[in-house]
Coordinates of C-alpha atoms in Angstrom, one line a residue:
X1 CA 24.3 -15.8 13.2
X2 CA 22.6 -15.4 16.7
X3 CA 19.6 -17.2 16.1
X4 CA 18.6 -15.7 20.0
X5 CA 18.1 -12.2 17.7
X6 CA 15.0 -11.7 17.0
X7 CA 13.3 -8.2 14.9
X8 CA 10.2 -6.8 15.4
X9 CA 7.9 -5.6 12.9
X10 CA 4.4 -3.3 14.0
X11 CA 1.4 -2.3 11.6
X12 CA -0.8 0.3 12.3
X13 CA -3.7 -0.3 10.3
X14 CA -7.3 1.0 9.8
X15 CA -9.0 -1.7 12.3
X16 CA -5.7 -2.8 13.9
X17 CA -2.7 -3.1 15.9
X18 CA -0.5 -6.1 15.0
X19 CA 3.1 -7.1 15.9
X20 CA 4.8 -9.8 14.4
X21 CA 8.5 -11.1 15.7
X22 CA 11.2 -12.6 13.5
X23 CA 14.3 -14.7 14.1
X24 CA 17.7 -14.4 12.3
X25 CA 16.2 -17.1 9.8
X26 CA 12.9 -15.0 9.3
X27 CA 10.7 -17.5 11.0
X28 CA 7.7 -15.9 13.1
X29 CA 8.7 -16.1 16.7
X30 CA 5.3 -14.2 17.8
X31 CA 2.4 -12.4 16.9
X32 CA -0.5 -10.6 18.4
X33 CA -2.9 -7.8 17.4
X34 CA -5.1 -5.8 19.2
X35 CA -8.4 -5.0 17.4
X36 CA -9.8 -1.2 18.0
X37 CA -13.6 -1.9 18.0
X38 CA -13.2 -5.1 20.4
X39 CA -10.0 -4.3 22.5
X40 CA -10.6 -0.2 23.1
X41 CA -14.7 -0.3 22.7
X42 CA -13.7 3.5 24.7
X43 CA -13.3 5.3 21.6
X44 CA -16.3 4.1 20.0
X45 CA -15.2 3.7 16.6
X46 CA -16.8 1.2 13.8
X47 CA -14.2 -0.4 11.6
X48 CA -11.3 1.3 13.6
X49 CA -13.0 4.6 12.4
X50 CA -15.3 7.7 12.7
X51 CA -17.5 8.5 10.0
X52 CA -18.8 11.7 10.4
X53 CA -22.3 13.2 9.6
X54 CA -21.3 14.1 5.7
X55 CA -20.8 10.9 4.9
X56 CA -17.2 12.0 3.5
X57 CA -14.8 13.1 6.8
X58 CA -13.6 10.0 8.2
X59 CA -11.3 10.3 11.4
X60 CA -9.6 8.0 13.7
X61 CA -8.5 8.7 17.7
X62 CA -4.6 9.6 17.9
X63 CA -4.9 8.4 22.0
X64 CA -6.7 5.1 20.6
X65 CA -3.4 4.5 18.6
X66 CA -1.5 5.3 21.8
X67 CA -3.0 3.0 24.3
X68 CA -3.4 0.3 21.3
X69 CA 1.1 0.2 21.6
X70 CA 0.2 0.3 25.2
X71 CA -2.1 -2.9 24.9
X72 CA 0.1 -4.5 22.5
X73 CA 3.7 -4.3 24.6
X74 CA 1.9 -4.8 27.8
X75 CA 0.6 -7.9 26.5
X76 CA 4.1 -9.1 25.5
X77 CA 5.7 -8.1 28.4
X78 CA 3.2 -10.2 30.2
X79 CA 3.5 -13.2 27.8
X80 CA 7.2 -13.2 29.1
X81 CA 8.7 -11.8 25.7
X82 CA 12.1 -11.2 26.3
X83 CA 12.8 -7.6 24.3
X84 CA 16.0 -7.6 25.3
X85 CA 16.7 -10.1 22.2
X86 CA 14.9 -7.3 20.2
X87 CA 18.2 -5.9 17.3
X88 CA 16.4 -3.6 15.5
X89 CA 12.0 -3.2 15.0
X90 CA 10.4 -1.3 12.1
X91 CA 6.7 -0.7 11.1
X92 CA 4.1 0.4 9.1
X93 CA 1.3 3.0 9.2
X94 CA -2.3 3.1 6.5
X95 CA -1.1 5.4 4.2
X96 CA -2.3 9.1 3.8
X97 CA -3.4 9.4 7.4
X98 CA -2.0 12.4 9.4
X99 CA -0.6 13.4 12.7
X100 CA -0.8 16.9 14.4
X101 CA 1.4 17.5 17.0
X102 CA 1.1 20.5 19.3
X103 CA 3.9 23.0 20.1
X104 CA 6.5 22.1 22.6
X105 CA 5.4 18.1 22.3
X106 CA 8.8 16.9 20.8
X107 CA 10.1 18.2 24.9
X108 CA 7.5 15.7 26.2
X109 CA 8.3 12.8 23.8
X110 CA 12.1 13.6 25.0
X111 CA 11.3 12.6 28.2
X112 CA 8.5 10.3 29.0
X113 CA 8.6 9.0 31.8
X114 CA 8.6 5.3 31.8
X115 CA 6.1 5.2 34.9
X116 CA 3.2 6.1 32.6
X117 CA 2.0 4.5 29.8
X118 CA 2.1 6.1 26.3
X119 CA -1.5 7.4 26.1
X120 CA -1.3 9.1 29.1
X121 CA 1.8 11.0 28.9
X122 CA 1.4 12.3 25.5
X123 CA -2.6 13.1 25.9
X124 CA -2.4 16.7 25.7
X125 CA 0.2 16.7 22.6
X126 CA -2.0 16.7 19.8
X127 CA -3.8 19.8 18.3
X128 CA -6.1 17.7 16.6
X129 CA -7.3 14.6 18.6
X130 CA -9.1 12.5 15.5
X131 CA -6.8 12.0 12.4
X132 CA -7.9 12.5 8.7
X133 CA -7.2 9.2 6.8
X134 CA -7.5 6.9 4.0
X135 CA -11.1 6.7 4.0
X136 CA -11.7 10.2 3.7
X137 CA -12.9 11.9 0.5
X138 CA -13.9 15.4 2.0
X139 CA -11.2 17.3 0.2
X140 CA -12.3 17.5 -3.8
X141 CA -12.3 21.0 -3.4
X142 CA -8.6 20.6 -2.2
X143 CA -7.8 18.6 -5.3
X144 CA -9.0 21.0 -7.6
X145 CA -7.0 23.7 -6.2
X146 CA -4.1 22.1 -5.9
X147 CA -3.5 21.1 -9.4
X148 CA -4.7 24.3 -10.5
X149 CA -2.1 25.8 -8.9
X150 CA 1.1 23.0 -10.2
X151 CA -0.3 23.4 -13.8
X152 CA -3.1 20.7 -14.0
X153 CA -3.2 16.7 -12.9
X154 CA -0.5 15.4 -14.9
X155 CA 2.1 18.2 -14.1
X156 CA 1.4 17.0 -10.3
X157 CA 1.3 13.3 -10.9
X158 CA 4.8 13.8 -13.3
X159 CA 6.3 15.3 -9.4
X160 CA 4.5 13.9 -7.0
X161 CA 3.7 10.4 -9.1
X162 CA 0.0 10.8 -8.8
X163 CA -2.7 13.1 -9.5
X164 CA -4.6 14.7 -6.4
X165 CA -6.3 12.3 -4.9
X166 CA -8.8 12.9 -1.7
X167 CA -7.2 11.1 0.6
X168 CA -4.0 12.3 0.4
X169 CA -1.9 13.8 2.8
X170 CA -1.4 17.1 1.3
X171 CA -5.3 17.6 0.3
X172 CA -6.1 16.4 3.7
X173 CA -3.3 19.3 5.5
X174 CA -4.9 21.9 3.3
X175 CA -8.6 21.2 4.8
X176 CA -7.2 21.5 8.2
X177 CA -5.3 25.0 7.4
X178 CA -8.4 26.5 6.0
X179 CA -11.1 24.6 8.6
X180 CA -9.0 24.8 11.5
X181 CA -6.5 27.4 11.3
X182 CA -5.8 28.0 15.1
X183 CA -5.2 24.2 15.7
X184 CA -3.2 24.2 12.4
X185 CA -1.0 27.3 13.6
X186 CA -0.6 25.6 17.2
X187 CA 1.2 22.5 15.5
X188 CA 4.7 22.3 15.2
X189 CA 5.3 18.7 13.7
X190 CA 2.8 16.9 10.9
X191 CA 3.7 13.1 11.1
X192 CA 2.1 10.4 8.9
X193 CA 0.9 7.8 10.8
X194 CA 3.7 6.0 10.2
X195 CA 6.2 8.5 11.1
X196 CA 4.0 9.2 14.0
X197 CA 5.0 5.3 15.5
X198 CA 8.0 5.3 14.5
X199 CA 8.7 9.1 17.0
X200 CA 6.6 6.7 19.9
X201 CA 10.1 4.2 19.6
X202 CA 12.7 6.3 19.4
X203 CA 11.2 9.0 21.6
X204 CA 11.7 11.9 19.2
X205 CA 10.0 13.2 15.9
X206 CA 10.9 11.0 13.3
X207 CA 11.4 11.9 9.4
X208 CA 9.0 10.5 7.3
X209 CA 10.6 8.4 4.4
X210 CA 10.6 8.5 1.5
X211 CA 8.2 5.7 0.3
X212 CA 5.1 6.7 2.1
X213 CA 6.1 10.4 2.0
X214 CA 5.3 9.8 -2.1
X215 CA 1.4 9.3 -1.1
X216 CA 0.9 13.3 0.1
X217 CA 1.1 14.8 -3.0
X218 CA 3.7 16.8 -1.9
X219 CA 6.9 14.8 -2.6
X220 CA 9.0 15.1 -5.5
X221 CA 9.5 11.4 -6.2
X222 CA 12.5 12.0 -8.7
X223 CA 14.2 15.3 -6.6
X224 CA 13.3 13.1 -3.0
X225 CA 12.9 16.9 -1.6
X226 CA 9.4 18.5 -0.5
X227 CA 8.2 20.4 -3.7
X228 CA 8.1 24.2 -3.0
X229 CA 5.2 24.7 -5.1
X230 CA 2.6 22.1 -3.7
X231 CA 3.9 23.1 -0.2
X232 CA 2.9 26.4 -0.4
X233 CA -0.3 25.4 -2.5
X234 CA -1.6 23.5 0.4
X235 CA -0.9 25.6 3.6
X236 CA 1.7 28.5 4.7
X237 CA 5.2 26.7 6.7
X238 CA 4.1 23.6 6.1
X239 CA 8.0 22.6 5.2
X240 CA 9.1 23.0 8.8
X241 CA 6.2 21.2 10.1
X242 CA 7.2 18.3 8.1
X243 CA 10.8 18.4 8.6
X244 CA 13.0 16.0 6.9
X245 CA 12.5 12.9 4.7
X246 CA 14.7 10.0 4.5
X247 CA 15.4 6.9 2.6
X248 CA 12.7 4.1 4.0
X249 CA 15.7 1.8 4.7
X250 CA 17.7 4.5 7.2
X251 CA 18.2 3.7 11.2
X252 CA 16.5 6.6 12.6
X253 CA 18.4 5.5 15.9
X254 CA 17.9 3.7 18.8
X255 CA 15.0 2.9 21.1
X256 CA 14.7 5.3 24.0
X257 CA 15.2 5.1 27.1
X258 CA 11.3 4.7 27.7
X259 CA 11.3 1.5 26.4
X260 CA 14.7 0.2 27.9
X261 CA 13.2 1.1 31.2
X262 CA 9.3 -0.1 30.8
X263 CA 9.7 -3.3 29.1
X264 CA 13.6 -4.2 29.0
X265 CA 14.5 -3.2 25.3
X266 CA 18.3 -3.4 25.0
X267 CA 19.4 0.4 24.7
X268 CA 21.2 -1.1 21.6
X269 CA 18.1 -1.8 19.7
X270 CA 17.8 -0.1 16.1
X271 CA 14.4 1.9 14.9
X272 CA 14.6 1.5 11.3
X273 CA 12.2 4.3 9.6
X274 CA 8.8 3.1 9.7
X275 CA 6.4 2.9 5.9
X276 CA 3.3 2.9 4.7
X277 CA 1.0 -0.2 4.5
X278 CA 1.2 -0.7 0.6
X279 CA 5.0 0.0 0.2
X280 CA 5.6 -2.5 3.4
X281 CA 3.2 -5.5 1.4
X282 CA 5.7 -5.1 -1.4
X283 CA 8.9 -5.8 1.5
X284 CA 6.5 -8.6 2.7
X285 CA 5.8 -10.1 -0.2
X286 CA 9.4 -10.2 -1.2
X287 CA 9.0 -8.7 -4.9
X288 CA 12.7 -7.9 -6.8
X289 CA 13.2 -6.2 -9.9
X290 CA 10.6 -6.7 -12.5
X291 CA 8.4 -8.8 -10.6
X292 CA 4.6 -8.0 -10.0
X293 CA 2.5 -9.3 -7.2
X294 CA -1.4 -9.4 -8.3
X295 CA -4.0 -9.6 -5.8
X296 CA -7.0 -10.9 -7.2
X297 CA -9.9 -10.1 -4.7
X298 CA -13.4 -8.1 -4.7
X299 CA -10.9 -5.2 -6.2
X300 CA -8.1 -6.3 -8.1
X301 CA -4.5 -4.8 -7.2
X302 CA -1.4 -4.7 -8.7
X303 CA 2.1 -4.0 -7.2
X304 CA 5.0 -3.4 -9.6
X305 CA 8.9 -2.8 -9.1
X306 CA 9.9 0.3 -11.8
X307 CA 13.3 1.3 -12.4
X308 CA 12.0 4.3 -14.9
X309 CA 8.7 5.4 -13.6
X310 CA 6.4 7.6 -16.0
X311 CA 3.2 8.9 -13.6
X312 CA 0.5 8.6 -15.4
X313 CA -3.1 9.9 -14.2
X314 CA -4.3 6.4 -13.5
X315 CA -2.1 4.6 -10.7
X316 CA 0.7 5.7 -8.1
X317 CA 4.1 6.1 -8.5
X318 CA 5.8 5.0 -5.2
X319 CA 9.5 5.4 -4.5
X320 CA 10.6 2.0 -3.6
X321 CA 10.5 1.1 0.0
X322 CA 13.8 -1.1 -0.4
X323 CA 15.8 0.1 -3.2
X324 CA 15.0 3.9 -3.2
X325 CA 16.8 4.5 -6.2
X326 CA 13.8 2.6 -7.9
X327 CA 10.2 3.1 -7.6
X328 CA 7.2 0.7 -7.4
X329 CA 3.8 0.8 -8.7
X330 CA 0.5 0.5 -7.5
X331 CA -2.9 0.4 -9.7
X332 CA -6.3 -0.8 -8.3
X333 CA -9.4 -1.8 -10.3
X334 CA -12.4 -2.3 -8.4
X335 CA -14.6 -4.8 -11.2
X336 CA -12.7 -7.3 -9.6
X337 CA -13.7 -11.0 -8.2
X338 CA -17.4 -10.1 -8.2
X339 CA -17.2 -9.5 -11.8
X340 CA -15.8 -12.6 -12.3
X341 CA -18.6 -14.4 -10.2
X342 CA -21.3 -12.5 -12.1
X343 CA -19.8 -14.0 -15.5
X344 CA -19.7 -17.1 -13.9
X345 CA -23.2 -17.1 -12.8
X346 CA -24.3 -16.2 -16.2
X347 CA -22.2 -18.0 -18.5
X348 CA -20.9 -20.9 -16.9
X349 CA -24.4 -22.4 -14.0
X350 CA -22.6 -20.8 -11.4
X351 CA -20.3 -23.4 -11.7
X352 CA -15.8 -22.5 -11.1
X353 CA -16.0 -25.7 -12.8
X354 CA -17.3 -25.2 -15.8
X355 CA -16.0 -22.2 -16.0
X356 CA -12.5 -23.5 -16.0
X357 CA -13.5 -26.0 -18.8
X358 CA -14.3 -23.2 -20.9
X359 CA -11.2 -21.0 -20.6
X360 CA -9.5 -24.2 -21.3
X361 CA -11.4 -25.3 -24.7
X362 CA -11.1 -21.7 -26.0
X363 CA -8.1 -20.1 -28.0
X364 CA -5.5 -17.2 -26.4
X365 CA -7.2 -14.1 -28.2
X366 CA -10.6 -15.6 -28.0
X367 CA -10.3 -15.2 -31.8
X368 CA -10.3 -11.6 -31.9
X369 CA -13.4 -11.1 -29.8
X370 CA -12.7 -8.7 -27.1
X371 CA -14.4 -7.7 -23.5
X372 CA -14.3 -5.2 -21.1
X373 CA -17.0 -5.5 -18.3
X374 CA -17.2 -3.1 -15.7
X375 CA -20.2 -3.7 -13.4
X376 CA -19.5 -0.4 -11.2
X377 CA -17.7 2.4 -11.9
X378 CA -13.8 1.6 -12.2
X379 CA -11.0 3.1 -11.0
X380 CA -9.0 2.5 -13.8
X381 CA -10.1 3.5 -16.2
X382 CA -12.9 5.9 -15.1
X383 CA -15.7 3.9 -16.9
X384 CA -18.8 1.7 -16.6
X385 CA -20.6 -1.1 -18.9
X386 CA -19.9 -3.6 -20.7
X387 CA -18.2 -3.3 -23.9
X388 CA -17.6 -6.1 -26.0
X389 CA -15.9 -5.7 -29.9
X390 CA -15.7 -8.3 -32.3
X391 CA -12.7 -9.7 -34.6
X392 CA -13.4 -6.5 -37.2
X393 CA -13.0 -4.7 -33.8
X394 CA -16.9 -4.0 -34.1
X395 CA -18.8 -3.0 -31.2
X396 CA -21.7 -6.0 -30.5
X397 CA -24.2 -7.0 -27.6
X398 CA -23.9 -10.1 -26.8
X399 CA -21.3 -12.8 -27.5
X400 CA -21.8 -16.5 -26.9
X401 CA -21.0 -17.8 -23.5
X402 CA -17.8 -19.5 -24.1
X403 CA -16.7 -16.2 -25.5
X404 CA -17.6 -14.0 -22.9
X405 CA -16.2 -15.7 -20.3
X406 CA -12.3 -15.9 -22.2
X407 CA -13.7 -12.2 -23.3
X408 CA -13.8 -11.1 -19.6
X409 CA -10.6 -12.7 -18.0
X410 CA -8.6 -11.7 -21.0
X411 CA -10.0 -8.6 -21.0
X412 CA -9.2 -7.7 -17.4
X413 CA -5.9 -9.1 -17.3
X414 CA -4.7 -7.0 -20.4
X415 CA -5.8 -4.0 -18.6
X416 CA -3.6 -4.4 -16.2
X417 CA -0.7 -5.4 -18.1
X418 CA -1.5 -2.0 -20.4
X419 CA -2.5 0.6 -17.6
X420 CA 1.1 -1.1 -16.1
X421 CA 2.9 -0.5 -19.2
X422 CA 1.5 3.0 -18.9
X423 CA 3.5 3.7 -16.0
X424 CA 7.0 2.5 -16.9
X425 CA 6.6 -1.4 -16.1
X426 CA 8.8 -3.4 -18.9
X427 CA 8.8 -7.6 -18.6
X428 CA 12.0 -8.9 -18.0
X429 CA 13.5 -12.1 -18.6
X430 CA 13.5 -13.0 -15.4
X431 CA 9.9 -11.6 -14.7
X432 CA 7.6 -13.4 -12.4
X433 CA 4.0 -12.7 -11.6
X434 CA 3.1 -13.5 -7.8
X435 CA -0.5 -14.2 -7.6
X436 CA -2.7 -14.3 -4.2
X437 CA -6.4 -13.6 -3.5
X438 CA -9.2 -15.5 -3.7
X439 CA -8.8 -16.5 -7.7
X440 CA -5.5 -17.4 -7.3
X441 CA -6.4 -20.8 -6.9
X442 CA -8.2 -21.0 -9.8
X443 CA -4.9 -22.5 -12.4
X444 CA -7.0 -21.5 -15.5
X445 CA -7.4 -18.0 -14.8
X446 CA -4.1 -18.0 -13.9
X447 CA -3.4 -19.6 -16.7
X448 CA -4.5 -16.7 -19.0
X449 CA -2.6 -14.1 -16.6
X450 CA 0.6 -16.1 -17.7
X451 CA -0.2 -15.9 -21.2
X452 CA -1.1 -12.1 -21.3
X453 CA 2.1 -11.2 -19.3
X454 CA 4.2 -13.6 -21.1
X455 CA 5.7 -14.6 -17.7
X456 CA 5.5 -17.4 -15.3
X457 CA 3.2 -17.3 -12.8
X458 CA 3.8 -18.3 -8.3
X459 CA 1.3 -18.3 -5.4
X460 CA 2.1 -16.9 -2.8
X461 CA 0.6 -16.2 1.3
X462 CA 0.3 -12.5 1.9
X463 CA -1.2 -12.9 5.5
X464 CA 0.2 -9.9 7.9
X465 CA 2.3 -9.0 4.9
X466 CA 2.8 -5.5 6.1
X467 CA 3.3 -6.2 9.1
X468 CA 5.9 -9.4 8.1
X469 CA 7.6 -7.3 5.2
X470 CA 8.7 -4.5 8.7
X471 CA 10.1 -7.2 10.4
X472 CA 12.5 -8.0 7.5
X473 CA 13.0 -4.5 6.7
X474 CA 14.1 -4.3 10.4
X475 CA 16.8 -6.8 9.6
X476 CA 17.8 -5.4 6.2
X477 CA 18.3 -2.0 7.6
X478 CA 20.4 -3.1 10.3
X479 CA 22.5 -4.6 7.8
X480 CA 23.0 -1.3 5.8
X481 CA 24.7 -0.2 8.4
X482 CA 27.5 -2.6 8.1
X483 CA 27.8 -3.6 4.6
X484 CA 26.0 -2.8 1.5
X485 CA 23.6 -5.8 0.8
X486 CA 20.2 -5.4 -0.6
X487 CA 17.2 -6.3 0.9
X488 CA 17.6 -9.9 -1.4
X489 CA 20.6 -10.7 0.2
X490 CA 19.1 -10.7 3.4
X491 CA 15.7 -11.8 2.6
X492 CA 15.8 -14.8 0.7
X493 CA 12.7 -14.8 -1.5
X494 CA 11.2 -18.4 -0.9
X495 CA 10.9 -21.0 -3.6
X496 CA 6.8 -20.1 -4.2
X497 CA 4.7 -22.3 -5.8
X498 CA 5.0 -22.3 -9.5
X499 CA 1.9 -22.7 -10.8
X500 CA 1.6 -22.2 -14.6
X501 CA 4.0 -21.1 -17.2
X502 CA 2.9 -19.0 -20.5
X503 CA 2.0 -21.2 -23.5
X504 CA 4.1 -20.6 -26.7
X505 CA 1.7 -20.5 -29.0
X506 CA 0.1 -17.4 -26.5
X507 CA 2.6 -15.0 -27.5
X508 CA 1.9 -14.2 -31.2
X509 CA -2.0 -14.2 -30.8
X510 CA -1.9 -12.2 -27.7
X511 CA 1.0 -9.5 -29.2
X512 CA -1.8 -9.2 -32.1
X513 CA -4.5 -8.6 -29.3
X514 CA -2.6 -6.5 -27.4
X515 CA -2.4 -3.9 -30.1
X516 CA -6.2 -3.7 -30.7
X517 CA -6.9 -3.2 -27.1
X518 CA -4.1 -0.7 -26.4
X519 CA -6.0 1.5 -29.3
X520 CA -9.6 0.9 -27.5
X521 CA -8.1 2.1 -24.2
X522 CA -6.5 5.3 -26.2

């Protein structure tokens, strides 16, 4: 291998621009970020964003995106970065957020000239200067119509692999149509915000793919085509203003010639499509088949590889951003770490201590007693309270401390593993659980994870993982295009930290205790 060869991932997130280089062996060569608020005080945005006077429309600047890649590559340039050693760059965009190009843009973005920098060539090519994104929730009326018109929420989530949701691309499309319908009507491309980067690259509009295409609520995530009927549920041509969508592992080309010329790219070097943020953590954090990464922060999240997805009306049915022939999963519950600091400050003198020695001197099923504590209102499921059942599956008040605290981390670990079974996930033999976030270092919580999943359970480092997992998805689809290896052959999942392993005597209690909740959660 050339070890000179270096691959370049970018991530457009809510707050930030970072860019992180790889060599040949995946080691970080570089890495920078330019933060909105601090960097480009001009746009006078909080948090990256624009919250407007509702309280639900949340917008960012298109031209702060621009002169953030402006910031970012003039930096490098300056730093001496040698982009000629660049083979092939990818990146990520927050997912949901949209881009609204004005008529005859795509003739400008053919031919910028490499004099200017980006934000001031394509100023005047957007019909819509302050994005809808993720943050947004502005569009319920949007929602409502839009699975009226499929057949209700589970028709659209069976398609699309979720259920309307308010930030999502195809709600957030609809809202522009009917609010703004001569800036709508003046557009002639709709990127995502990842598509968006990629068409800054490779000087052209670029397709959005596959994995963050499944986030609109537009995309048949089993077909791979645009779904006629949500299309024209949302607003009139909206298929040509999309164009295309393509597998999130295809070279869209090369870099143009704005790039060669500016900061010395070699004319050679590769775009591979650009993802979403979620769908590029997965590529970061290196998950194959069967595997699930937890994050156990303030919100809990899992992300799960699927081979036979079924959508459910909780959770999001991804196609996979390295495999597409698979999907992954993502579910979020928001009763997360400060639940379990709560519990601890109640049950245990606010001490992680003594709160480990307790999950350690009580039994897997907490003999029979069973929690569910949900502080504020949850994602998944849509409920609040505490709810606690004893071993006649009785509802009670109050157990002993020792109980509640096995009652809540059993508890909110088997509603992930159900709410995951829910959606097609099956443990495999070879099943591991990849755990990060603040309780991840906490080897008796995880301890009960292992048990509940019946799988072994690694730590793992997830900083920049979007950003990281684009810089190997750079190198894996540059090897597509010369042989047929899959994203493992290329990126060599590293030997994590095996932390705990499930105990044998888990298995029958918790098969037992995963019945009885499976019926409170029906």
């Amino acid at each position: 291998m050339d070890s000179a060869a270096h691959y370049l991932g970018f991530d457009f997130s809510t707050q930030q621009l970072k860019v992180i280089a790889v060599n040949e062996q995946l080691h970080v060569v570089y890495e920078d970020n330019v933060q909105f608020d601090k960097d480009l005080p001009e746009f006078g945005t909080q948090g990256g964003v624009h919250v407007h006077e509702d309280k639900l429309t949340v917008t960012s600047p298109v031209l702060m995106w621009l002169k953030a890649l402006d910031c970012i590559l003039d930096r490098m340039k300056a730093s001496g970065f040698n982009f000629s050693k660049i083979k092939a760059l990818s990146g990520t965009g927050q997912q949901h957020g949209s881009v609204y190009w004005r008529t005859a843009s795509r003739e400008v973005l053919n031919h910028l000239p490499a004099e200017q920098p980006l934000h001031i060539a394509l100023q005047t090519c957007f019909s819509i200067s302050d994005s809808p994104i993720w943050m947004d929730s502005s569009t319920r009326a949007e929602c409502h119509h839009l699975e009226k018109s499929i057949g209700g929420a589970q028709v659209l989530a069976n398609i699309t692999g979720s259920r309307a949701y308010e930030r999502f691309t195809g709600n957030q499309i609809a809202k522009v149509y009917k609010q703004k319908p001569k800036e709508y009507s003046q557009c002639e491309r709709i990127s995502l915000v990842s598509s968006f980067a990629a068409s800054l690259f490779i000087g052209d509009y670029a397709p959005i793919d596959y994995s963050d295409g499944s986030g609109m609520n537009l995309l048949d995530i089993h077909k791979k085509t645009w779904d006629e009927t949500c299309l024209n549920a949302c607003a009139p041509g909206l298929k040509e203003k999309l164009g295309s969508v393509v597998p999130s592992s295809s070279v869209l080309g090369n870099v143009s010639s704005y790039h060669v010329q500016r900061y010395g790219f070699s004319p050679h070097c590769s775009v591979v499509a650009f993802t979403g943020d979620n769908p590029a953590s997965l590529a970061g954090m290196r998950l194959e088949e069967g595997d699930i990464a937890v994050s156990l922060g303030t919100s809990d999240t899992l992300f799960l590889w699927i081979k036979d997805p079924t959508p459910a009306l909780e959770g999001h049915i991804f196609i996979n951003p390295v495999h597409f022939e698979d999907y992954m999963a993502l579910l979020c519950f928001k009763n997360g770490s400060l639940m379990r600091e709560k519990i601890r400050d109640n049950c245990s003198s606010a001490s992680w201590e003594e709160f480990s020695n307790i999950l350690r001197s009580t039994p897997p099923g907490n003999n029979g007693h069973i929690g569910f504590f949900f502080d504020v209102m949850e994602i998944t499921p849509q409920v609040v309270g505490i709810h606690r059942f004893n071993a006649k599956n009785q509802k009670v008040s109050e157990f002993p401390q020792d109980v509640e605290v096995r009652a809540l981390i059993e508890g909110q670990f088997m509603a992930k593993r159900i709410y995951a079974e829910r959606l097609g996930y099956k443990i495999l033999p070879q099943t591991k659980i990849l755990a990060t976030g603040g309780a991840s270092c906490n080897q008796d919580i995880l301890q009960v994870l292992s048990d509940i999943f019946n799988a072994p359970v690694h730590t793992i480092a997830t900083a920049n993982s979007a950003c990281l997992g684009c810089a190997y998805r750079a190198a894996h689809g540059l090897a597509l295009q010369s042989s047929a290896s899959t994203f493992a052959d290329i990126v060599k999942a590293p030997q994590n930290k095996l932390v705990v392993t499930p105990r044998p005597e888990a298995d029958k209690v918790i098969k037992i205790f995963y019945s009885t909740c499976t019926k409170i959660f029906l």
